[in-house]
Amino acid sequence: MPKNKSNKSNTSIPEGKMDNFLPENDPIPLVEPNSIFPEVDYWPGSTLNPETTDALIQAAWGEVRDDLADFLLAPDFATDMQTAFGSGVNLDLSRDYIEDILTGERLPKIRVLPAGDMNTALGGFDGLSDTVYLADSLFAPLTPFAP
């Protein structure tokens, strides 16, 4: 569960500069942008080479973090959240959750599954387990198969 961040001041993040993301008076130390990387595991049956695939996921994760920072600071944040999740969405909790992802306090796990286990989906998210699910078919054209 995210820690209480009610005493934080507003933060501004220069576009694409995740290394500058840290609210004032926050005890969390700055980290290098690529050092915050979620845990990735490969479900049995995936034929991908994790050494190759992890590098692709890490590169994509950097872009996701930049996009989340932009989303968090966008003037339409509240409207976009209410459009996606309804008027009852807790905006403060949503901001805190996104900040926790950006600072590395609360990273989702990433699980790569065989495409057959995902039916026709290429990805999904389970908020109860904080897990992003990705079909291995997303990476198959980009990575050699594991021996």
PDB file of C-alpha atoms in Angstrom:
ATOM      1  CA  MET A   1       0.000   0.000   0.000  1.00  0.00           C
ATOM      2  CA  PRO A   2       1.407   3.422  -0.847  1.00  0.00           C
ATOM      3  CA  LYS A   3       2.598   5.525   2.023  1.00  0.00           C
ATOM      4  CA  ASN A   4       0.664   8.645   2.974  1.00  0.00           C
ATOM      5  CA  LYS A   5       1.917  11.521   0.854  1.00  0.00           C
ATOM      6  CA  SER A   6      -0.553  14.195   1.880  1.00  0.00           C
ATOM      7  CA  ASN A   7       2.197  16.625   2.921  1.00  0.00           C
ATOM      8  CA  LYS A   8       3.878  16.688  -0.482  1.00  0.00           C
ATOM      9  CA  SER A   9       4.101  19.852  -2.464  1.00  0.00           C
ATOM     10  CA  ASN A  10       3.299  19.982  -6.141  1.00  0.00           C
ATOM     11  CA  THR A  11       5.988  18.589  -8.397  1.00  0.00           C
ATOM     12  CA  SER A  12       6.972  19.573 -11.880  1.00  0.00           C
ATOM     13  CA  ILE A  13       8.884  17.211 -14.130  1.00  0.00           C
ATOM     14  CA  PRO A  14      10.676  18.469 -17.205  1.00  0.00           C
ATOM     15  CA  GLU A  15       9.391  16.416 -20.108  1.00  0.00           C
ATOM     16  CA  GLY A  16      11.415  13.230 -20.498  1.00  0.00           C
ATOM     17  CA  LYS A  17      13.543  13.900 -17.395  1.00  0.00           C
ATOM     18  CA  MET A  18      12.649  11.125 -14.959  1.00  0.00           C
ATOM     19  CA  ASP A  19      15.881  11.656 -13.037  1.00  0.00           C
ATOM     20  CA  ASN A  20      14.440  14.972 -11.842  1.00  0.00           C
ATOM     21  CA  PHE A  21      11.210  13.421 -10.551  1.00  0.00           C
ATOM     22  CA  LEU A  22      11.171  13.847  -6.816  1.00  0.00           C
ATOM     23  CA  PRO A  23       8.740  15.966  -4.804  1.00  0.00           C
ATOM     24  CA  GLU A  24      10.306  18.540  -2.527  1.00  0.00           C
ATOM     25  CA  ASN A  25      10.966  17.382   1.036  1.00  0.00           C
ATOM     26  CA  ASP A  26      10.560  13.739   0.031  1.00  0.00           C
ATOM     27  CA  PRO A  27      12.951  11.377   1.827  1.00  0.00           C
ATOM     28  CA  ILE A  28      13.245   9.078  -1.201  1.00  0.00           C
ATOM     29  CA  PRO A  29      16.661   9.480  -2.845  1.00  0.00           C
ATOM     30  CA  LEU A  30      16.954  10.192  -6.539  1.00  0.00           C
ATOM     31  CA  VAL A  31      17.739   7.154  -8.646  1.00  0.00           C
ATOM     32  CA  GLU A  32      19.142   6.744 -12.097  1.00  0.00           C
ATOM     33  CA  PRO A  33      16.314   6.539 -14.659  1.00  0.00           C
ATOM     34  CA  ASN A  34      17.162   3.012 -15.808  1.00  0.00           C
ATOM     35  CA  SER A  35      17.864   1.627 -12.326  1.00  0.00           C
ATOM     36  CA  ILE A  36      14.146   1.415 -11.516  1.00  0.00           C
ATOM     37  CA  PHE A  37      13.075  -1.705 -13.326  1.00  0.00           C
ATOM     38  CA  PRO A  38      10.234  -4.055 -12.407  1.00  0.00           C
ATOM     39  CA  GLU A  39      10.796  -7.718 -11.727  1.00  0.00           C
ATOM     40  CA  VAL A  40      10.176  -9.812 -14.850  1.00  0.00           C
ATOM     41  CA  ASP A  41       9.367 -13.494 -14.836  1.00  0.00           C
ATOM     42  CA  TYR A  42       8.646 -15.914 -17.638  1.00  0.00           C
ATOM     43  CA  TRP A  43       5.776 -18.328 -17.265  1.00  0.00           C
ATOM     44  CA  PRO A  44       6.555 -21.953 -18.158  1.00  0.00           C
ATOM     45  CA  GLY A  45       6.021 -22.524 -21.850  1.00  0.00           C
ATOM     46  CA  SER A  46       7.476 -19.227 -23.001  1.00  0.00           C
ATOM     47  CA  THR A  47      10.235 -19.844 -25.513  1.00  0.00           C
ATOM     48  CA  LEU A  48      11.833 -16.408 -25.299  1.00  0.00           C
ATOM     49  CA  ASN A  49      15.419 -15.754 -24.308  1.00  0.00           C
ATOM     50  CA  PRO A  50      15.167 -13.618 -21.138  1.00  0.00           C
ATOM     51  CA  GLU A  51      18.586 -12.036 -21.728  1.00  0.00           C
ATOM     52  CA  THR A  52      17.316 -10.512 -24.972  1.00  0.00           C
ATOM     53  CA  THR A  53      13.727  -9.892 -23.915  1.00  0.00           C
ATOM     54  CA  ASP A  54      14.637  -8.202 -20.609  1.00  0.00           C
ATOM     55  CA  ALA A  55      16.584  -5.549 -22.529  1.00  0.00           C
ATOM     56  CA  LEU A  56      13.532  -4.843 -24.713  1.00  0.00           C
ATOM     57  CA  ILE A  57      11.225  -4.644 -21.696  1.00  0.00           C
ATOM     58  CA  GLN A  58      13.649  -2.357 -19.869  1.00  0.00           C
ATOM     59  CA  ALA A  59      13.836   0.014 -22.857  1.00  0.00           C
ATOM     60  CA  ALA A  60      10.047   0.068 -23.110  1.00  0.00           C
ATOM     61  CA  TRP A  61       9.744   0.615 -19.338  1.00  0.00           C
ATOM     62  CA  GLY A  62      11.763   3.838 -19.630  1.00  0.00           C
ATOM     63  CA  GLU A  63       9.267   5.123 -22.194  1.00  0.00           C
ATOM     64  CA  VAL A  64       6.323   4.047 -20.036  1.00  0.00           C
ATOM     65  CA  ARG A  65       7.745   5.968 -17.064  1.00  0.00           C
ATOM     66  CA  ASP A  66       8.194   9.105 -19.187  1.00  0.00           C
ATOM     67  CA  ASP A  67       4.615   8.780 -20.447  1.00  0.00           C
ATOM     68  CA  LEU A  68       3.296   8.290 -16.898  1.00  0.00           C
ATOM     69  CA  ALA A  69       5.145  11.412 -15.734  1.00  0.00           C
ATOM     70  CA  ASP A  70       3.688  13.413 -18.614  1.00  0.00           C
ATOM     71  CA  PHE A  71       0.218  12.040 -17.830  1.00  0.00           C
ATOM     72  CA  LEU A  72       0.543  12.884 -14.138  1.00  0.00           C
ATOM     73  CA  LEU A  73       1.468  16.495 -14.900  1.00  0.00           C
ATOM     74  CA  ALA A  74      -1.011  17.029 -17.726  1.00  0.00           C
ATOM     75  CA  PRO A  75      -3.671  19.667 -17.088  1.00  0.00           C
ATOM     76  CA  ASP A  76      -6.287  17.073 -18.137  1.00  0.00           C
ATOM     77  CA  PHE A  77      -5.162  14.476 -15.567  1.00  0.00           C
ATOM     78  CA  ALA A  78      -8.367  14.626 -13.494  1.00  0.00           C
ATOM     79  CA  THR A  79     -10.635  14.633 -16.537  1.00  0.00           C
ATOM     80  CA  ASP A  80      -8.760  11.750 -18.156  1.00  0.00           C
ATOM     81  CA  MET A  81      -8.857   9.689 -14.957  1.00  0.00           C
ATOM     82  CA  GLN A  82     -12.578  10.325 -14.516  1.00  0.00           C
ATOM     83  CA  THR A  83     -13.237   9.404 -18.139  1.00  0.00           C
ATOM     84  CA  ALA A  84     -11.361   6.125 -17.724  1.00  0.00           C
ATOM     85  CA  PHE A  85     -12.456   5.152 -14.207  1.00  0.00           C
ATOM     86  CA  GLY A  86     -15.613   7.145 -13.493  1.00  0.00           C
ATOM     87  CA  SER A  87     -16.385  10.201 -11.420  1.00  0.00           C
ATOM     88  CA  GLY A  88     -15.773   8.300  -8.169  1.00  0.00           C
ATOM     89  CA  VAL A  89     -12.068   7.746  -8.866  1.00  0.00           C
ATOM     90  CA  ASN A  90      -9.826   8.810  -5.981  1.00  0.00           C
ATOM     91  CA  LEU A  91      -7.522  11.304  -7.713  1.00  0.00           C
ATOM     92  CA  ASP A  92      -5.180  11.717  -4.729  1.00  0.00           C
ATOM     93  CA  LEU A  93      -4.699   7.966  -4.417  1.00  0.00           C
ATOM     94  CA  SER A  94      -4.203   7.732  -8.189  1.00  0.00           C
ATOM     95  CA  ARG A  95      -1.520  10.441  -8.113  1.00  0.00           C
ATOM     96  CA  ASP A  96       0.217   8.762  -5.183  1.00  0.00           C
ATOM     97  CA  TYR A  97       0.168   5.391  -6.957  1.00  0.00           C
ATOM     98  CA  ILE A  98       1.678   6.848 -10.132  1.00  0.00           C
ATOM     99  CA  GLU A  99       4.304   8.723  -8.086  1.00  0.00           C
ATOM    100  CA  ASP A 100       5.189   5.478  -6.310  1.00  0.00           C
ATOM    101  CA  ILE A 101       5.736   3.807  -9.686  1.00  0.00           C
ATOM    102  CA  LEU A 102       7.858   6.707 -10.922  1.00  0.00           C
ATOM    103  CA  THR A 103      10.082   6.772  -7.827  1.00  0.00           C
ATOM    104  CA  GLY A 104      10.365   2.979  -7.667  1.00  0.00           C
ATOM    105  CA  GLU A 105       8.548   2.604  -4.354  1.00  0.00           C
ATOM    106  CA  ARG A 106       5.879   0.412  -5.886  1.00  0.00           C
ATOM    107  CA  LEU A 107       6.673  -1.257  -9.158  1.00  0.00           C
ATOM    108  CA  PRO A 108       4.377  -3.708 -10.866  1.00  0.00           C
ATOM    109  CA  LYS A 109       5.705  -7.172 -11.601  1.00  0.00           C
ATOM    110  CA  ILE A 110       5.893  -8.122 -15.264  1.00  0.00           C
ATOM    111  CA  ARG A 111       4.987 -11.665 -16.254  1.00  0.00           C
ATOM    112  CA  VAL A 112       5.556 -12.923 -19.794  1.00  0.00           C
ATOM    113  CA  LEU A 113       3.147 -15.701 -20.734  1.00  0.00           C
ATOM    114  CA  PRO A 114       2.832 -17.952 -23.756  1.00  0.00           C
ATOM    115  CA  ALA A 115       0.440 -16.277 -26.199  1.00  0.00           C
ATOM    116  CA  GLY A 116      -1.917 -19.266 -25.980  1.00  0.00           C
ATOM    117  CA  ASP A 117      -2.441 -18.586 -22.268  1.00  0.00           C
ATOM    118  CA  MET A 118      -3.527 -15.018 -23.052  1.00  0.00           C
ATOM    119  CA  ASN A 119      -6.264 -16.060 -25.512  1.00  0.00           C
ATOM    120  CA  THR A 120      -6.330 -13.158 -27.979  1.00  0.00           C
ATOM    121  CA  ALA A 121      -4.970 -10.500 -25.594  1.00  0.00           C
ATOM    122  CA  LEU A 122      -1.442  -9.152 -26.004  1.00  0.00           C
ATOM    123  CA  GLY A 123      -1.314  -7.749 -22.486  1.00  0.00           C
ATOM    124  CA  GLY A 124      -3.225  -6.968 -19.352  1.00  0.00           C
ATOM    125  CA  PHE A 125      -2.936  -5.647 -15.799  1.00  0.00           C
ATOM    126  CA  ASP A 126      -4.143  -7.094 -12.516  1.00  0.00           C
ATOM    127  CA  GLY A 127      -4.414  -4.327  -9.921  1.00  0.00           C
ATOM    128  CA  LEU A 128      -4.830  -6.801  -7.049  1.00  0.00           C
ATOM    129  CA  SER A 129      -1.436  -8.373  -7.645  1.00  0.00           C
ATOM    130  CA  ASP A 130       0.205  -5.328  -9.299  1.00  0.00           C
ATOM    131  CA  THR A 131       1.159  -7.514 -12.249  1.00  0.00           C
ATOM    132  CA  VAL A 132       1.450  -6.591 -15.924  1.00  0.00           C
ATOM    133  CA  TYR A 133       0.892  -9.598 -18.180  1.00  0.00           C
ATOM    134  CA  LEU A 134       2.482  -9.658 -21.631  1.00  0.00           C
ATOM    135  CA  ALA A 135       2.061 -12.281 -24.351  1.00  0.00           C
ATOM    136  CA  ASP A 136       5.364 -13.688 -25.568  1.00  0.00           C
ATOM    137  CA  SER A 137       4.147 -13.132 -29.123  1.00  0.00           C
ATOM    138  CA  LEU A 138       4.835  -9.405 -28.598  1.00  0.00           C
ATOM    139  CA  PHE A 139       8.549 -10.197 -28.535  1.00  0.00           C
ATOM    140  CA  ALA A 140       8.841 -13.237 -30.788  1.00  0.00           C
ATOM    141  CA  PRO A 141       9.612 -11.255 -33.966  1.00  0.00           C
ATOM    142  CA  LEU A 142      12.275  -9.280 -32.089  1.00  0.00           C
ATOM    143  CA  THR A 143      14.127 -11.961 -30.146  1.00  0.00           C
ATOM    144  CA  PRO A 144      15.775 -15.281 -30.906  1.00  0.00           C
ATOM    145  CA  PHE A 145      14.123 -18.252 -29.294  1.00  0.00           C
ATOM    146  CA  ALA A 146      15.751 -19.785 -26.255  1.00  0.00           C
ATOM    147  CA  PRO A 147      17.570 -23.071 -26.892  1.00  0.00           C
TER     148      PRO A 147
END
